[in-house]
Amino acid sequence: MSSMTGPQQDTTTMRALQGLKHTDASVRLRAALAVGTTPDPRGVDPLVARCAVEPDFSVREMLTWALTRHPAALTVPRLLGELGAERAQARSQALHTLSKIGDRRAWPAITRALLTDADDEVARSAWRAAVALVPDGAATDLAEVLSTQLGRGNRETRLSLSRALIALGEVIIPILGAAATDPDPRVRAHATATQRLWEDPDAGFEYATDEAIRVVALGPAAASG
């Protein structure tokens, strides 16, 4: 505990931790800011617990920031414990926070089960965390797992996957090439759109997707048309 800890510090910390449960989101936001501004080991468990249930996006972001202000030795094990939680938000927010902390010790916990989680938010958080934490030599294996998710979900989910794949670098080129011949037209279109984004990052996902759908519909001749 820091040398600042005294009766006054204790009172401030405990008041802030109580504030995390307040009905008013602005009060919870200020409470999370206070806990992060003056880190205290006692704050870790309440912050992690609140991440699992907090309905407000801005407050969740502040909770994550507050956790990044505490030592990874305290936060990482606690967050890893959330990855098996039944509540999807507990899993997704823990993954999101782990990606922000950036501690490579979390890498083995980002399993295929999380990367293919039935909940889109959990899967997207897992993709981002995996890309942030992937060790040298593991990018190809990760890209292979991510490619099994091509064609999944809404536009936002597909864009998240494309970004994650592109962040892995050149290892994705043969994997996308194979996926571009997949029997499923959604997989082909998503793979082709991702290839186009890789080649031209400024093209925009909408344009790349529209082009890809045209190519898939009309056949390879459309690519040069």
mmCIF file of C-alpha atoms in Angstrom, residues 4-225:
data_model
loop_
_atom_site.group_PDB
_atom_site.id
_atom_site.type_symbol
_atom_site.label_atom_id
_atom_site.label_comp_id
_atom_site.label_asym_id
_atom_site.label_seq_id
_atom_site.Cartn_x
_atom_site.Cartn_y
_atom_site.Cartn_z
ATOM 1 C CA MET A 4 -0.125 8.117 1.305
ATOM 2 C CA THR A 5 -2.479 5.639 2.919
ATOM 3 C CA GLY A 6 -3.967 7.101 6.063
ATOM 4 C CA PRO A 7 -7.402 7.621 7.562
ATOM 5 C CA GLN A 8 -8.254 10.310 5.001
ATOM 6 C CA GLN A 9 -7.054 8.179 2.062
ATOM 7 C CA ASP A 10 -9.018 5.203 3.425
ATOM 8 C CA THR A 11 -12.206 7.262 3.629
ATOM 9 C CA THR A 12 -11.747 8.623 0.079
ATOM 10 C CA THR A 13 -11.095 5.146 -1.348
ATOM 11 C CA MET A 14 -14.030 3.536 0.427
ATOM 12 C CA ARG A 15 -16.369 6.366 -0.639
ATOM 13 C CA ALA A 16 -15.233 5.989 -4.249
ATOM 14 C CA LEU A 17 -15.768 2.219 -4.150
ATOM 15 C CA GLN A 18 -19.289 2.766 -2.790
ATOM 16 C CA GLY A 19 -19.881 5.225 -5.641
ATOM 17 C CA LEU A 20 -19.314 2.453 -8.211
ATOM 18 C CA LYS A 21 -22.736 1.061 -7.242
ATOM 19 C CA HIS A 22 -24.631 4.376 -7.415
ATOM 20 C CA THR A 23 -27.783 4.505 -9.583
ATOM 21 C CA ASP A 24 -26.524 7.622 -11.431
ATOM 22 C CA ALA A 25 -24.031 6.816 -14.215
ATOM 23 C CA SER A 26 -22.239 10.170 -13.795
ATOM 24 C CA VAL A 27 -21.575 9.351 -10.136
ATOM 25 C CA ARG A 28 -20.229 5.922 -11.113
ATOM 26 C CA LEU A 29 -18.015 7.553 -13.754
ATOM 27 C CA ARG A 30 -16.509 9.939 -11.201
ATOM 28 C CA ALA A 31 -16.070 7.073 -8.740
ATOM 29 C CA ALA A 32 -14.143 4.984 -11.288
ATOM 30 C CA LEU A 33 -12.007 8.037 -12.130
ATOM 31 C CA ALA A 34 -11.241 8.525 -8.430
ATOM 32 C CA VAL A 35 -10.269 4.873 -7.921
ATOM 33 C CA GLY A 36 -7.966 5.017 -10.952
ATOM 34 C CA THR A 37 -6.465 8.354 -9.965
ATOM 35 C CA THR A 38 -5.420 7.022 -6.558
ATOM 36 C CA PRO A 39 -4.832 3.296 -7.116
ATOM 37 C CA ASP A 40 -5.362 1.061 -4.101
ATOM 38 C CA PRO A 41 -5.140 -2.771 -4.070
ATOM 39 C CA ARG A 42 -8.589 -2.867 -2.459
ATOM 40 C CA GLY A 43 -10.020 -1.310 -5.619
ATOM 41 C CA VAL A 44 -9.202 -4.196 -7.954
ATOM 42 C CA ASP A 45 -11.955 -6.643 -6.966
ATOM 43 C CA PRO A 46 -14.758 -4.029 -6.919
ATOM 44 C CA LEU A 47 -13.631 -2.638 -10.307
ATOM 45 C CA VAL A 48 -13.573 -6.079 -11.930
ATOM 46 C CA ALA A 49 -16.933 -6.992 -10.380
ATOM 47 C CA ARG A 50 -18.473 -3.749 -11.672
ATOM 48 C CA CYS A 51 -17.150 -4.386 -15.212
ATOM 49 C CA ALA A 52 -19.357 -7.473 -15.419
ATOM 50 C CA VAL A 53 -22.602 -5.592 -14.784
ATOM 51 C CA GLU A 54 -22.015 -1.924 -15.717
ATOM 52 C CA PRO A 55 -24.622 -0.912 -18.363
ATOM 53 C CA ASP A 56 -23.036 2.410 -19.425
ATOM 54 C CA PHE A 57 -20.298 2.284 -22.094
ATOM 55 C CA SER A 58 -18.446 5.381 -20.831
ATOM 56 C CA VAL A 59 -18.379 4.035 -17.288
ATOM 57 C CA ARG A 60 -17.077 0.666 -18.550
ATOM 58 C CA GLU A 61 -14.259 2.471 -20.368
ATOM 59 C CA MET A 62 -13.393 4.341 -17.162
ATOM 60 C CA LEU A 63 -13.455 1.083 -15.168
ATOM 61 C CA THR A 64 -10.991 -0.406 -17.661
ATOM 62 C CA TRP A 65 -8.774 2.686 -17.400
ATOM 63 C CA ALA A 66 -8.871 2.481 -13.593
ATOM 64 C CA LEU A 67 -7.783 -1.170 -13.739
ATOM 65 C CA THR A 68 -4.850 -0.306 -16.043
ATOM 66 C CA ARG A 69 -3.639 2.083 -13.321
ATOM 67 C CA HIS A 70 -3.185 -0.800 -10.848
ATOM 68 C CA PRO A 71 -0.260 -3.262 -10.942
ATOM 69 C CA ALA A 72 -0.680 -6.018 -13.538
ATOM 70 C CA ALA A 73 0.354 -8.555 -10.894
ATOM 71 C CA LEU A 74 -2.933 -7.742 -9.118
ATOM 72 C CA THR A 75 -5.258 -7.169 -12.066
ATOM 73 C CA VAL A 76 -4.257 -9.822 -14.608
ATOM 74 C CA PRO A 77 -4.993 -12.918 -12.453
ATOM 75 C CA ARG A 78 -8.340 -11.424 -11.393
ATOM 76 C CA LEU A 79 -9.289 -10.637 -15.015
ATOM 77 C CA LEU A 80 -8.226 -14.093 -16.208
ATOM 78 C CA GLY A 81 -10.674 -15.523 -13.679
ATOM 79 C CA GLU A 82 -13.489 -13.639 -15.448
ATOM 80 C CA LEU A 83 -12.828 -15.292 -18.809
ATOM 81 C CA GLY A 84 -14.799 -18.349 -17.750
ATOM 82 C CA ALA A 85 -17.706 -16.327 -16.360
ATOM 83 C CA GLU A 86 -21.238 -17.214 -17.434
ATOM 84 C CA ARG A 87 -22.162 -13.560 -18.079
ATOM 85 C CA ALA A 88 -20.995 -12.510 -21.549
ATOM 86 C CA GLN A 89 -20.239 -8.939 -20.460
ATOM 87 C CA ALA A 90 -17.876 -10.223 -17.759
ATOM 88 C CA ARG A 91 -15.917 -12.125 -20.429
ATOM 89 C CA SER A 92 -15.898 -9.324 -23.010
ATOM 90 C CA GLN A 93 -14.928 -6.574 -20.584
ATOM 91 C CA ALA A 94 -12.160 -8.696 -19.039
ATOM 92 C CA LEU A 95 -10.747 -9.366 -22.522
ATOM 93 C CA HIS A 96 -11.016 -5.681 -23.416
ATOM 94 C CA THR A 97 -9.162 -4.707 -20.239
ATOM 95 C CA LEU A 98 -6.466 -7.369 -20.761
ATOM 96 C CA SER A 99 -5.858 -5.982 -24.263
ATOM 97 C CA LYS A 100 -5.346 -2.511 -22.748
ATOM 98 C CA ILE A 101 -3.003 -3.797 -20.023
ATOM 99 C CA GLY A 102 -0.985 -5.627 -22.674
ATOM 100 C CA ASP A 103 0.577 -8.208 -20.345
ATOM 101 C CA ARG A 104 1.723 -11.173 -22.455
ATOM 102 C CA ARG A 105 1.092 -13.582 -19.567
ATOM 103 C CA ALA A 106 -2.586 -13.370 -20.504
ATOM 104 C CA TRP A 107 -1.984 -14.852 -23.977
ATOM 105 C CA PRO A 108 -2.478 -18.567 -23.093
ATOM 106 C CA ALA A 109 -5.915 -17.757 -21.626
ATOM 107 C CA ILE A 110 -7.230 -16.444 -24.965
ATOM 108 C CA THR A 111 -8.502 -19.791 -26.133
ATOM 109 C CA ARG A 112 -10.162 -20.938 -29.339
ATOM 110 C CA ALA A 113 -13.391 -21.099 -27.305
ATOM 111 C CA LEU A 114 -13.176 -17.340 -26.609
ATOM 112 C CA LEU A 115 -12.081 -16.514 -30.181
ATOM 113 C CA THR A 116 -15.174 -18.345 -31.457
ATOM 114 C CA ASP A 117 -17.502 -17.364 -28.570
ATOM 115 C CA ALA A 118 -21.184 -17.408 -29.505
ATOM 116 C CA ASP A 119 -21.564 -13.836 -28.206
ATOM 117 C CA ASP A 120 -20.339 -11.329 -30.831
ATOM 118 C CA GLU A 121 -19.071 -8.817 -28.258
ATOM 119 C CA VAL A 122 -17.026 -11.491 -26.487
ATOM 120 C CA ALA A 123 -15.585 -12.747 -29.777
ATOM 121 C CA ARG A 124 -14.701 -9.215 -30.939
ATOM 122 C CA SER A 125 -12.986 -8.450 -27.627
ATOM 123 C CA ALA A 126 -11.102 -11.755 -27.874
ATOM 124 C CA TRP A 127 -9.928 -10.932 -31.416
ATOM 125 C CA ARG A 128 -8.591 -7.541 -30.333
ATOM 126 C CA ALA A 129 -6.936 -8.960 -27.212
ATOM 127 C CA ALA A 130 -5.357 -11.822 -29.168
ATOM 128 C CA VAL A 131 -3.885 -9.459 -31.755
ATOM 129 C CA ALA A 132 -2.537 -7.206 -28.990
ATOM 130 C CA LEU A 133 -0.918 -10.085 -27.086
ATOM 131 C CA VAL A 134 0.094 -12.617 -29.767
ATOM 132 C CA PRO A 135 3.708 -13.716 -29.253
ATOM 133 C CA ASP A 136 6.256 -14.050 -32.041
ATOM 134 C CA GLY A 137 5.660 -17.180 -34.092
ATOM 135 C CA ALA A 138 1.997 -17.585 -33.137
ATOM 136 C CA ALA A 139 0.444 -15.204 -35.688
ATOM 137 C CA THR A 140 -0.199 -17.855 -38.355
ATOM 138 C CA ASP A 141 -2.008 -20.176 -35.944
ATOM 139 C CA LEU A 142 -4.062 -17.237 -34.667
ATOM 140 C CA ALA A 143 -4.935 -16.170 -38.222
ATOM 141 C CA GLU A 144 -6.090 -19.743 -38.974
ATOM 142 C CA VAL A 145 -8.474 -19.662 -36.002
ATOM 143 C CA LEU A 146 -9.724 -16.152 -36.860
ATOM 144 C CA SER A 147 -10.371 -17.192 -40.466
ATOM 145 C CA THR A 148 -12.955 -19.717 -39.213
ATOM 146 C CA GLN A 149 -15.056 -16.701 -38.206
ATOM 147 C CA LEU A 150 -15.158 -15.086 -41.673
ATOM 148 C CA GLY A 151 -18.711 -14.264 -42.770
ATOM 149 C CA ARG A 152 -19.936 -14.059 -39.189
ATOM 150 C CA GLY A 153 -22.270 -11.456 -37.725
ATOM 151 C CA ASN A 154 -23.223 -7.923 -38.695
ATOM 152 C CA ARG A 155 -21.129 -5.302 -40.480
ATOM 153 C CA GLU A 156 -19.481 -4.140 -37.232
ATOM 154 C CA THR A 157 -18.477 -7.693 -36.303
ATOM 155 C CA ARG A 158 -17.090 -8.387 -39.780
ATOM 156 C CA LEU A 159 -15.107 -5.146 -39.773
ATOM 157 C CA SER A 160 -13.611 -6.046 -36.355
ATOM 158 C CA LEU A 161 -12.492 -9.403 -37.722
ATOM 159 C CA SER A 162 -11.019 -7.839 -40.870
ATOM 160 C CA ARG A 163 -9.048 -5.357 -38.758
ATOM 161 C CA ALA A 164 -7.778 -8.118 -36.470
ATOM 162 C CA LEU A 165 -6.641 -10.209 -39.435
ATOM 163 C CA ILE A 166 -4.943 -7.263 -41.156
ATOM 164 C CA ALA A 167 -3.092 -6.413 -37.922
ATOM 165 C CA LEU A 168 -1.450 -9.858 -38.062
ATOM 166 C CA GLY A 169 0.389 -8.921 -41.239
ATOM 167 C CA GLU A 170 1.421 -10.951 -44.277
ATOM 168 C CA VAL A 171 0.613 -14.336 -42.704
ATOM 169 C CA ILE A 172 -3.016 -13.657 -43.653
ATOM 170 C CA ILE A 173 -2.435 -13.544 -47.431
ATOM 171 C CA PRO A 174 -2.548 -17.306 -48.151
ATOM 172 C CA ILE A 175 -5.266 -17.819 -45.522
ATOM 173 C CA LEU A 176 -7.514 -15.179 -47.131
ATOM 174 C CA GLY A 177 -6.722 -16.615 -50.559
ATOM 175 C CA ALA A 178 -8.021 -20.011 -49.435
ATOM 176 C CA ALA A 179 -11.110 -18.480 -47.786
ATOM 177 C CA ALA A 180 -11.908 -16.553 -50.976
ATOM 178 C CA THR A 181 -12.776 -19.912 -52.606
ATOM 179 C CA ASP A 182 -14.937 -21.138 -49.701
ATOM 180 C CA PRO A 183 -18.295 -22.741 -50.644
ATOM 181 C CA ASP A 184 -20.142 -20.228 -48.420
ATOM 182 C CA PRO A 185 -20.705 -16.933 -50.315
ATOM 183 C CA ARG A 186 -20.633 -14.933 -47.029
ATOM 184 C CA VAL A 187 -17.165 -16.309 -46.242
ATOM 185 C CA ARG A 188 -15.951 -15.606 -49.782
ATOM 186 C CA ALA A 189 -17.283 -12.026 -49.698
ATOM 187 C CA HIS A 190 -15.768 -11.312 -46.285
ATOM 188 C CA ALA A 191 -12.394 -12.820 -47.247
ATOM 189 C CA THR A 192 -12.357 -10.843 -50.507
ATOM 190 C CA ALA A 193 -13.329 -7.609 -48.722
ATOM 191 C CA THR A 194 -10.520 -8.183 -46.208
ATOM 192 C CA GLN A 195 -8.032 -8.776 -49.058
ATOM 193 C CA ARG A 196 -9.108 -5.478 -50.624
ATOM 194 C CA LEU A 197 -8.701 -3.635 -47.329
ATOM 195 C CA TRP A 198 -5.249 -5.188 -46.918
ATOM 196 C CA GLU A 199 -4.249 -3.945 -50.381
ATOM 197 C CA ASP A 200 -5.859 -0.524 -49.951
ATOM 198 C CA PRO A 201 -6.361 0.440 -46.269
ATOM 199 C CA ASP A 202 -8.017 3.716 -47.321
ATOM 200 C CA ALA A 203 -10.682 2.014 -49.449
ATOM 201 C CA GLY A 204 -13.177 1.819 -46.578
ATOM 202 C CA PHE A 205 -14.972 -1.310 -45.455
ATOM 203 C CA GLU A 206 -18.286 -0.416 -47.154
ATOM 204 C CA TYR A 207 -16.597 -0.070 -50.547
ATOM 205 C CA ALA A 208 -14.499 -3.214 -50.045
ATOM 206 C CA THR A 209 -17.581 -5.192 -49.003
ATOM 207 C CA ASP A 210 -19.698 -3.956 -51.933
ATOM 208 C CA GLU A 211 -16.885 -4.793 -54.353
ATOM 209 C CA ALA A 212 -16.385 -8.197 -52.753
ATOM 210 C CA ILE A 213 -20.076 -9.053 -52.984
ATOM 211 C CA ARG A 214 -20.005 -8.095 -56.678
ATOM 212 C CA VAL A 215 -16.966 -10.297 -57.290
ATOM 213 C CA VAL A 216 -18.550 -13.222 -55.464
ATOM 214 C CA ALA A 217 -21.829 -12.782 -57.372
ATOM 215 C CA LEU A 218 -20.317 -12.342 -60.836
ATOM 216 C CA GLY A 219 -17.254 -14.533 -60.511
ATOM 217 C CA PRO A 220 -13.541 -13.719 -60.799
ATOM 218 C CA ALA A 221 -14.031 -11.891 -64.140
ATOM 219 C CA ALA A 222 -15.702 -9.064 -62.171
ATOM 220 C CA ALA A 223 -12.473 -8.405 -60.288
ATOM 221 C CA SER A 224 -10.833 -6.982 -63.361
ATOM 222 C CA GLY A 225 -14.047 -5.490 -64.798
#
